[in-house]
């Protein structure tokens, strides 16, 4: 079975505040990314290419907190983080604090494939982007009026749910291809009003992203500080590998029990070695979608 | 039992090249840091204070690759990474790519204790240092003639062991205090000639550092890219927690089997919930020391 799952963040609006036109727009964005990733798998492509394609589309969609439409720092700029991992080889790439790279997931992948390193940060990451032939874009490529207004409200001390949701925004994808190889990728703008230089779990291999063909692939979204402290992505894989739990049981143990007790809000998407998709979240909702060669195709926001 | 273990990196000179005066100097530096950390525990202090004290001394010692005496980037500057974790609360702090903070472990601890964040990078981390009342120092505070000469040899293409050793340099400490609380801290300058912005495992919670009172505390040193991909520190804890292995067996499974198969050279120090000290390394040597309330006091470099 080949399959893909994506998420667009755990920071959904409370159901009562989500208008039907907003919901339609989010669903359309998720569907486009899901189908783009699935098409790669369906045509015999790799899981790495599938997660890259899906995350790239979510980065380009201004609705989601990654790439264009990312939330703003305290200073009103955008600082982006991303990571990717190849479950076949355990190769990984990550970037943090980049401000001029249109698709951070592409840069994370370039770090993985074309450098001896796993993680590059800040200006050094952008120097590597240029050396890799990527064109840089001005920081205002990423800015949207919605995020500017959100930052204004946050800086004014308004902590209503419509603003808080942006603390939990991230995008990500996990996939298993026809050859049985797993991959995971995650990308984000972080938290609205974040301090310059703050890095959450997204670019941390083992926290926001992990993939190991023998076990599972995981992409996380939520309050990053807690996800780092709990090493969420690796811990889920470890519980499968060492405790013999199913992926669903391992994910729930970490997200609904351990994280919940720590106060860490958010969720994960994951895929097991056979292509089975699992989602788990302790937030009110999580933008997500899954599609498998078995014929399943689902887009969801809240609990059903 | 209260106890502390420290390391000064897995990048030792081959035994045949180490002069007795060099060996004496390294042993003296390790002993000073070990005893400083142990004194904190002996006086009833916390494991967090003990690992901070030990790592700070290793950062200030120009022999070790952290703080003053750190290895140089390709550009001839110093970029420092550090992290710390409190096993009692799972609180953690990390900094990467800092260039003007005398003791990066202190900054990592300030991030943990005085910010809502876990990880701060680059200029943003230094802004936080200033806001926390730390004085910044010029980058050349960290420079030593030995490291300048090493960089020159590396840039000239000389890959002899005397240069390669610096790729595996790091310092770290793990401790258990009288109250039974565990802590871990790690600090490094990274690899000689590294690309601007490259980050290894040292500031990655779950890779270079992890601590959980219920399980163990780990500080790693080695070729950071492999340690990130294997999520070394968290994986060791996970094997203890979920597979029921002893800490020694878990550490050897990760360092001597998994990492070795991946090609990742280096090692770890760790301490279990009862204060038992474990070291494991697949390199020729690892600068290390351990001291316990049971009366053990050992400084070692090679296998015995």
JSON list of N, CA and C in Angstrom, two decimals, chain B residues 25-84:
[
{"chain": "B", "resi": 25, "resn": "UNK", "atom": "N", "xyz": [48.03, 17.63, 30.83]},
{"chain": "B", "resi": 25, "resn": "UNK", "atom": "CA", "xyz": [47.24, 18.86, 30.76]},
{"chain": "B", "resi": 25, "resn": "UNK", "atom": "C", "xyz": [45.76, 18.54, 30.61]},
{"chain": "B", "resi": 26, "resn": "UNK", "atom": "N", "xyz": [45.45, 17.59, 29.72]},
{"chain": "B", "resi": 26, "resn": "UNK", "atom": "CA", "xyz": [44.04, 17.21, 29.55]},
{"chain": "B", "resi": 26, "resn": "UNK", "atom": "C", "xyz": [43.47, 16.63, 30.85]},
{"chain": "B", "resi": 27, "resn": "UNK", "atom": "N", "xyz": [44.26, 15.77, 31.49]},
{"chain": "B", "resi": 27, "resn": "UNK", "atom": "CA", "xyz": [43.77, 15.16, 32.72]},
{"chain": "B", "resi": 27, "resn": "UNK", "atom": "C", "xyz": [43.53, 16.21, 33.81]},
{"chain": "B", "resi": 28, "resn": "UNK", "atom": "N", "xyz": [44.40, 17.21, 33.85]},
{"chain": "B", "resi": 28, "resn": "UNK", "atom": "CA", "xyz": [44.24, 18.26, 34.87]},
{"chain": "B", "resi": 28, "resn": "UNK", "atom": "C", "xyz": [42.97, 19.07, 34.60]},
{"chain": "B", "resi": 29, "resn": "UNK", "atom": "N", "xyz": [42.71, 19.36, 33.30]},
{"chain": "B", "resi": 29, "resn": "UNK", "atom": "CA", "xyz": [41.51, 20.11, 32.95]},
{"chain": "B", "resi": 29, "resn": "UNK", "atom": "C", "xyz": [40.24, 19.34, 33.29]},
{"chain": "B", "resi": 30, "resn": "UNK", "atom": "N", "xyz": [40.26, 18.06, 32.97]},
{"chain": "B", "resi": 30, "resn": "UNK", "atom": "CA", "xyz": [39.10, 17.21, 33.29]},
{"chain": "B", "resi": 30, "resn": "UNK", "atom": "C", "xyz": [38.89, 17.13, 34.80]},
{"chain": "B", "resi": 31, "resn": "UNK", "atom": "N", "xyz": [40.00, 16.96, 35.52]},
{"chain": "B", "resi": 31, "resn": "UNK", "atom": "CA", "xyz": [39.89, 16.81, 36.98]},
{"chain": "B", "resi": 31, "resn": "UNK", "atom": "C", "xyz": [39.32, 18.07, 37.62]},
{"chain": "B", "resi": 32, "resn": "UNK", "atom": "N", "xyz": [39.75, 19.22, 37.13]},
{"chain": "B", "resi": 32, "resn": "UNK", "atom": "CA", "xyz": [39.27, 20.48, 37.71]},
{"chain": "B", "resi": 32, "resn": "UNK", "atom": "C", "xyz": [37.76, 20.62, 37.50]},
{"chain": "B", "resi": 33, "resn": "UNK", "atom": "N", "xyz": [37.29, 20.30, 36.29]},
{"chain": "B", "resi": 33, "resn": "UNK", "atom": "CA", "xyz": [35.86, 20.42, 36.00]},
{"chain": "B", "resi": 33, "resn": "UNK", "atom": "C", "xyz": [35.06, 19.38, 36.78]},
{"chain": "B", "resi": 34, "resn": "UNK", "atom": "N", "xyz": [35.60, 18.17, 36.84]},
{"chain": "B", "resi": 34, "resn": "UNK", "atom": "CA", "xyz": [34.90, 17.10, 37.56]},
{"chain": "B", "resi": 34, "resn": "UNK", "atom": "C", "xyz": [34.75, 17.46, 39.04]},
{"chain": "B", "resi": 35, "resn": "UNK", "atom": "N", "xyz": [35.83, 17.94, 39.63]},
{"chain": "B", "resi": 35, "resn": "UNK", "atom": "CA", "xyz": [35.79, 18.24, 41.05]},
{"chain": "B", "resi": 35, "resn": "UNK", "atom": "C", "xyz": [34.92, 19.47, 41.34]},
{"chain": "B", "resi": 36, "resn": "UNK", "atom": "N", "xyz": [34.90, 20.41, 40.40]},
{"chain": "B", "resi": 36, "resn": "UNK", "atom": "CA", "xyz": [34.03, 21.59, 40.58]},
{"chain": "B", "resi": 36, "resn": "UNK", "atom": "C", "xyz": [32.57, 21.16, 40.59]},
{"chain": "B", "resi": 37, "resn": "UNK", "atom": "N", "xyz": [32.21, 20.28, 39.65]},
{"chain": "B", "resi": 37, "resn": "UNK", "atom": "CA", "xyz": [30.83, 19.80, 39.61]},
{"chain": "B", "resi": 37, "resn": "UNK", "atom": "C", "xyz": [30.49, 18.96, 40.83]},
{"chain": "B", "resi": 38, "resn": "UNK", "atom": "N", "xyz": [31.45, 18.11, 41.21]},
{"chain": "B", "resi": 38, "resn": "UNK", "atom": "CA", "xyz": [31.19, 17.24, 42.36]},
{"chain": "B", "resi": 38, "resn": "UNK", "atom": "C", "xyz": [31.04, 18.05, 43.65]},
{"chain": "B", "resi": 39, "resn": "UNK", "atom": "N", "xyz": [31.82, 19.12, 43.76]},
{"chain": "B", "resi": 39, "resn": "UNK", "atom": "CA", "xyz": [31.74, 19.95, 44.97]},
{"chain": "B", "resi": 39, "resn": "UNK", "atom": "C", "xyz": [30.33, 20.52, 45.13]},
{"chain": "B", "resi": 40, "resn": "UNK", "atom": "N", "xyz": [29.71, 20.88, 44.03]},
{"chain": "B", "resi": 40, "resn": "UNK", "atom": "CA", "xyz": [28.33, 21.39, 44.09]},
{"chain": "B", "resi": 40, "resn": "UNK", "atom": "C", "xyz": [27.41, 20.33, 44.70]},
{"chain": "B", "resi": 41, "resn": "UNK", "atom": "N", "xyz": [27.54, 19.11, 44.21]},
{"chain": "B", "resi": 41, "resn": "UNK", "atom": "CA", "xyz": [26.69, 18.02, 44.71]},
{"chain": "B", "resi": 41, "resn": "UNK", "atom": "C", "xyz": [26.99, 17.73, 46.18]},
{"chain": "B", "resi": 42, "resn": "UNK", "atom": "N", "xyz": [28.28, 17.74, 46.51]},
{"chain": "B", "resi": 42, "resn": "UNK", "atom": "CA", "xyz": [28.70, 17.38, 47.85]},
{"chain": "B", "resi": 42, "resn": "UNK", "atom": "C", "xyz": [28.18, 18.37, 48.88]},
{"chain": "B", "resi": 43, "resn": "UNK", "atom": "N", "xyz": [28.04, 19.63, 48.47]},
{"chain": "B", "resi": 43, "resn": "UNK", "atom": "CA", "xyz": [27.54, 20.67, 49.36]},
{"chain": "B", "resi": 43, "resn": "UNK", "atom": "C", "xyz": [26.02, 20.73, 49.36]},
{"chain": "B", "resi": 44, "resn": "UNK", "atom": "N", "xyz": [25.38, 19.75, 48.67]},
{"chain": "B", "resi": 44, "resn": "UNK", "atom": "CA", "xyz": [23.92, 19.70, 48.68]},
{"chain": "B", "resi": 44, "resn": "UNK", "atom": "C", "xyz": [23.29, 20.46, 47.54]},
{"chain": "B", "resi": 45, "resn": "UNK", "atom": "N", "xyz": [24.08, 20.90, 46.58]},
{"chain": "B", "resi": 45, "resn": "UNK", "atom": "CA", "xyz": [23.55, 21.63, 45.43]},
{"chain": "B", "resi": 45, "resn": "UNK", "atom": "C", "xyz": [22.82, 20.73, 44.46]},
{"chain": "B", "resi": 46, "resn": "UNK", "atom": "N", "xyz": [22.22, 21.35, 43.46]},
{"chain": "B", "resi": 46, "resn": "UNK", "atom": "CA", "xyz": [21.42, 20.60, 42.49]},
{"chain": "B", "resi": 46, "resn": "UNK", "atom": "C", "xyz": [22.28, 20.06, 41.36]},
{"chain": "B", "resi": 47, "resn": "UNK", "atom": "N", "xyz": [21.75, 19.02, 40.71]},
{"chain": "B", "resi": 47, "resn": "UNK", "atom": "CA", "xyz": [22.44, 18.46, 39.54]},
{"chain": "B", "resi": 47, "resn": "UNK", "atom": "C", "xyz": [22.54, 19.51, 38.43]},
{"chain": "B", "resi": 48, "resn": "UNK", "atom": "N", "xyz": [21.54, 20.38, 38.32]},
{"chain": "B", "resi": 48, "resn": "UNK", "atom": "CA", "xyz": [21.61, 21.45, 37.31]},
{"chain": "B", "resi": 48, "resn": "UNK", "atom": "C", "xyz": [22.80, 22.36, 37.57]},
{"chain": "B", "resi": 49, "resn": "UNK", "atom": "N", "xyz": [22.98, 22.74, 38.84]},
{"chain": "B", "resi": 49, "resn": "UNK", "atom": "CA", "xyz": [24.13, 23.59, 39.17]},
{"chain": "B", "resi": 49, "resn": "UNK", "atom": "C", "xyz": [25.45, 22.85, 38.96]},
{"chain": "B", "resi": 50, "resn": "UNK", "atom": "N", "xyz": [25.45, 21.57, 39.24]},
{"chain": "B", "resi": 50, "resn": "UNK", "atom": "CA", "xyz": [26.69, 20.79, 39.09]},
{"chain": "B", "resi": 50, "resn": "UNK", "atom": "C", "xyz": [27.11, 20.69, 37.62]},
{"chain": "B", "resi": 51, "resn": "UNK", "atom": "N", "xyz": [26.15, 20.36, 36.73]},
{"chain": "B", "resi": 51, "resn": "UNK", "atom": "CA", "xyz": [26.54, 20.23, 35.32]},
{"chain": "B", "resi": 51, "resn": "UNK", "atom": "C", "xyz": [26.88, 21.59, 34.73]},
{"chain": "B", "resi": 52, "resn": "UNK", "atom": "N", "xyz": [26.19, 22.63, 35.20]},
{"chain": "B", "resi": 52, "resn": "UNK", "atom": "CA", "xyz": [26.52, 23.98, 34.72]},
{"chain": "B", "resi": 52, "resn": "UNK", "atom": "C", "xyz": [27.95, 24.35, 35.13]},
{"chain": "B", "resi": 53, "resn": "UNK", "atom": "N", "xyz": [28.30, 24.08, 36.37]},
{"chain": "B", "resi": 53, "resn": "UNK", "atom": "CA", "xyz": [29.64, 24.43, 36.87]},
{"chain": "B", "resi": 53, "resn": "UNK", "atom": "C", "xyz": [30.72, 23.66, 36.12]},
{"chain": "B", "resi": 54, "resn": "UNK", "atom": "N", "xyz": [30.48, 22.38, 35.89]},
{"chain": "B", "resi": 54, "resn": "UNK", "atom": "CA", "xyz": [31.50, 21.56, 35.21]},
{"chain": "B", "resi": 54, "resn": "UNK", "atom": "C", "xyz": [31.67, 22.00, 33.76]},
{"chain": "B", "resi": 55, "resn": "UNK", "atom": "N", "xyz": [30.55, 22.22, 33.07]},
{"chain": "B", "resi": 55, "resn": "UNK", "atom": "CA", "xyz": [30.64, 22.61, 31.65]},
{"chain": "B", "resi": 55, "resn": "UNK", "atom": "C", "xyz": [31.25, 24.00, 31.52]},
{"chain": "B", "resi": 56, "resn": "UNK", "atom": "N", "xyz": [30.91, 24.90, 32.44]},
{"chain": "B", "resi": 56, "resn": "UNK", "atom": "CA", "xyz": [31.49, 26.24, 32.38]},
{"chain": "B", "resi": 56, "resn": "UNK", "atom": "C", "xyz": [33.01, 26.18, 32.48]},
{"chain": "B", "resi": 57, "resn": "UNK", "atom": "N", "xyz": [33.51, 25.32, 33.36]},
{"chain": "B", "resi": 57, "resn": "UNK", "atom": "CA", "xyz": [34.98, 25.22, 33.49]},
{"chain": "B", "resi": 57, "resn": "UNK", "atom": "C", "xyz": [35.61, 24.66, 32.22]},
{"chain": "B", "resi": 58, "resn": "UNK", "atom": "N", "xyz": [34.94, 23.69, 31.60]},
{"chain": "B", "resi": 58, "resn": "UNK", "atom": "CA", "xyz": [35.49, 23.13, 30.35]},
{"chain": "B", "resi": 58, "resn": "UNK", "atom": "C", "xyz": [35.40, 24.15, 29.22]},
{"chain": "B", "resi": 59, "resn": "UNK", "atom": "N", "xyz": [34.36, 24.97, 29.23]},
{"chain": "B", "resi": 59, "resn": "UNK", "atom": "CA", "xyz": [34.26, 26.05, 28.22]},
{"chain": "B", "resi": 59, "resn": "UNK", "atom": "C", "xyz": [35.41, 27.04, 28.39]},
{"chain": "B", "resi": 60, "resn": "UNK", "atom": "N", "xyz": [35.78, 27.32, 29.63]},
{"chain": "B", "resi": 60, "resn": "UNK", "atom": "CA", "xyz": [36.83, 28.32, 29.87]},
{"chain": "B", "resi": 60, "resn": "UNK", "atom": "C", "xyz": [38.24, 27.75, 29.65]},
{"chain": "B", "resi": 61, "resn": "UNK", "atom": "N", "xyz": [38.35, 26.43, 29.60]},
{"chain": "B", "resi": 61, "resn": "UNK", "atom": "CA", "xyz": [39.65, 25.79, 29.40]},
{"chain": "B", "resi": 61, "resn": "UNK", "atom": "C", "xyz": [39.96, 25.73, 27.90]},
{"chain": "B", "resi": 62, "resn": "UNK", "atom": "N", "xyz": [41.03, 26.39, 27.47]},
{"chain": "B", "resi": 62, "resn": "UNK", "atom": "CA", "xyz": [41.30, 26.44, 26.01]},
{"chain": "B", "resi": 62, "resn": "UNK", "atom": "C", "xyz": [41.65, 25.09, 25.39]},
{"chain": "B", "resi": 63, "resn": "UNK", "atom": "N", "xyz": [41.89, 24.07, 26.19]},
{"chain": "B", "resi": 63, "resn": "UNK", "atom": "CA", "xyz": [42.22, 22.76, 25.62]},
{"chain": "B", "resi": 63, "resn": "UNK", "atom": "C", "xyz": [41.01, 22.12, 24.94]},
{"chain": "B", "resi": 64, "resn": "UNK", "atom": "N", "xyz": [39.81, 22.45, 25.41]},
{"chain": "B", "resi": 64, "resn": "UNK", "atom": "CA", "xyz": [38.62, 21.72, 24.95]},
{"chain": "B", "resi": 64, "resn": "UNK", "atom": "C", "xyz": [37.82, 22.54, 23.94]},
{"chain": "B", "resi": 65, "resn": "UNK", "atom": "N", "xyz": [37.13, 21.82, 23.05]},
{"chain": "B", "resi": 65, "resn": "UNK", "atom": "CA", "xyz": [36.40, 22.46, 21.96]},
{"chain": "B", "resi": 65, "resn": "UNK", "atom": "C", "xyz": [35.03, 22.95, 22.42]},
{"chain": "B", "resi": 66, "resn": "UNK", "atom": "N", "xyz": [35.06, 24.04, 23.16]},
{"chain": "B", "resi": 66, "resn": "UNK", "atom": "CA", "xyz": [33.83, 24.69, 23.64]},
{"chain": "B", "resi": 66, "resn": "UNK", "atom": "C", "xyz": [34.27, 25.99, 24.28]},
{"chain": "B", "resi": 67, "resn": "UNK", "atom": "N", "xyz": [33.48, 27.04, 24.14]},
{"chain": "B", "resi": 67, "resn": "UNK", "atom": "CA", "xyz": [33.87, 28.33, 24.70]},
{"chain": "B", "resi": 67, "resn": "UNK", "atom": "C", "xyz": [35.25, 28.72, 24.20]},
{"chain": "B", "resi": 68, "resn": "UNK", "atom": "N", "xyz": [36.10, 29.23, 25.11]},
{"chain": "B", "resi": 68, "resn": "UNK", "atom": "CA", "xyz": [37.46, 29.62, 24.73]},
{"chain": "B", "resi": 68, "resn": "UNK", "atom": "C", "xyz": [38.22, 28.36, 24.28]},
{"chain": "B", "resi": 69, "resn": "UNK", "atom": "N", "xyz": [38.86, 28.46, 23.10]},
{"chain": "B", "resi": 69, "resn": "UNK", "atom": "CA", "xyz": [39.53, 27.29, 22.56]},
{"chain": "B", "resi": 69, "resn": "UNK", "atom": "C", "xyz": [38.66, 26.46, 21.64]},
{"chain": "B", "resi": 70, "resn": "UNK", "atom": "N", "xyz": [37.47, 26.96, 21.34]},
{"chain": "B", "resi": 70, "resn": "UNK", "atom": "CA", "xyz": [36.62, 26.26, 20.38]},
{"chain": "B", "resi": 70, "resn": "UNK", "atom": "C", "xyz": [37.28, 26.24, 19.01]},
{"chain": "B", "resi": 71, "resn": "UNK", "atom": "N", "xyz": [36.92, 25.26, 18.22]},
{"chain": "B", "resi": 71, "resn": "UNK", "atom": "CA", "xyz": [37.46, 25.18, 16.85]},
{"chain": "B", "resi": 71, "resn": "UNK", "atom": "C", "xyz": [36.85, 26.29, 16.00]},
{"chain": "B", "resi": 72, "resn": "UNK", "atom": "N", "xyz": [37.50, 26.56, 14.87]},
{"chain": "B", "resi": 72, "resn": "UNK", "atom": "CA", "xyz": [37.10, 27.69, 14.03]},
{"chain": "B", "resi": 72, "resn": "UNK", "atom": "C", "xyz": [36.27, 27.25, 12.83]},
{"chain": "B", "resi": 73, "resn": "UNK", "atom": "N", "xyz": [35.38, 28.14, 12.43]},
{"chain": "B", "resi": 73, "resn": "UNK", "atom": "CA", "xyz": [34.61, 27.93, 11.20]},
{"chain": "B", "resi": 73, "resn": "UNK", "atom": "C", "xyz": [35.53, 28.12, 10.00]},
{"chain": "B", "resi": 74, "resn": "UNK", "atom": "N", "xyz": [35.01, 27.81, 8.84]},
{"chain": "B", "resi": 74, "resn": "UNK", "atom": "CA", "xyz": [35.73, 28.03, 7.59]},
{"chain": "B", "resi": 74, "resn": "UNK", "atom": "C", "xyz": [36.24, 29.46, 7.48]},
{"chain": "B", "resi": 75, "resn": "UNK", "atom": "N", "xyz": [35.47, 30.41, 8.01]},
{"chain": "B", "resi": 75, "resn": "UNK", "atom": "CA", "xyz": [35.82, 31.83, 7.94]},
{"chain": "B", "resi": 75, "resn": "UNK", "atom": "C", "xyz": [36.79, 32.26, 9.05]},
{"chain": "B", "resi": 76, "resn": "UNK", "atom": "N", "xyz": [37.14, 31.35, 9.95]},
{"chain": "B", "resi": 76, "resn": "UNK", "atom": "CA", "xyz": [38.08, 31.69, 11.01]},
{"chain": "B", "resi": 76, "resn": "UNK", "atom": "C", "xyz": [37.43, 32.30, 12.24]},
{"chain": "B", "resi": 77, "resn": "UNK", "atom": "N", "xyz": [36.12, 32.24, 12.32]},
{"chain": "B", "resi": 77, "resn": "UNK", "atom": "CA", "xyz": [35.42, 32.74, 13.51]},
{"chain": "B", "resi": 77, "resn": "UNK", "atom": "C", "xyz": [34.98, 31.56, 14.37]},
{"chain": "B", "resi": 78, "resn": "UNK", "atom": "N", "xyz": [34.40, 31.89, 15.52]},
{"chain": "B", "resi": 78, "resn": "UNK", "atom": "CA", "xyz": [33.89, 30.86, 16.41]},
{"chain": "B", "resi": 78, "resn": "UNK", "atom": "C", "xyz": [32.37, 30.98, 16.50]},
{"chain": "B", "resi": 79, "resn": "UNK", "atom": "N", "xyz": [31.67, 29.86, 16.34]},
{"chain": "B", "resi": 79, "resn": "UNK", "atom": "CA", "xyz": [30.21, 29.81, 16.51]},
{"chain": "B", "resi": 79, "resn": "UNK", "atom": "C", "xyz": [29.90, 28.68, 17.49]},
{"chain": "B", "resi": 80, "resn": "UNK", "atom": "N", "xyz": [29.22, 29.02, 18.56]},
{"chain": "B", "resi": 80, "resn": "UNK", "atom": "CA", "xyz": [29.09, 28.10, 19.68]},
{"chain": "B", "resi": 80, "resn": "UNK", "atom": "C", "xyz": [27.65, 27.62, 19.87]},
{"chain": "B", "resi": 81, "resn": "UNK", "atom": "N", "xyz": [27.52, 26.37, 20.27]},
{"chain": "B", "resi": 81, "resn": "UNK", "atom": "CA", "xyz": [26.22, 25.76, 20.54]},
{"chain": "B", "resi": 81, "resn": "UNK", "atom": "C", "xyz": [26.25, 25.14, 21.94]},
{"chain": "B", "resi": 82, "resn": "UNK", "atom": "N", "xyz": [25.12, 25.15, 22.60]},
{"chain": "B", "resi": 82, "resn": "UNK", "atom": "CA", "xyz": [25.05, 24.50, 23.92]},
{"chain": "B", "resi": 82, "resn": "UNK", "atom": "C", "xyz": [23.60, 24.16, 24.26]},
{"chain": "B", "resi": 83, "resn": "UNK", "atom": "N", "xyz": [23.44, 23.21, 25.17]},
{"chain": "B", "resi": 83, "resn": "UNK", "atom": "CA", "xyz": [22.10, 22.89, 25.66]},
{"chain": "B", "resi": 83, "resn": "UNK", "atom": "C", "xyz": [22.17, 22.34, 27.07]},
{"chain": "B", "resi": 84, "resn": "UNK", "atom": "N", "xyz": [21.03, 22.38, 27.73]},
{"chain": "B", "resi": 84, "resn": "UNK", "atom": "CA", "xyz": [20.94, 21.87, 29.11]},
{"chain": "B", "resi": 84, "resn": "UNK", "atom": "C", "xyz": [19.53, 21.34, 29.32]}
]
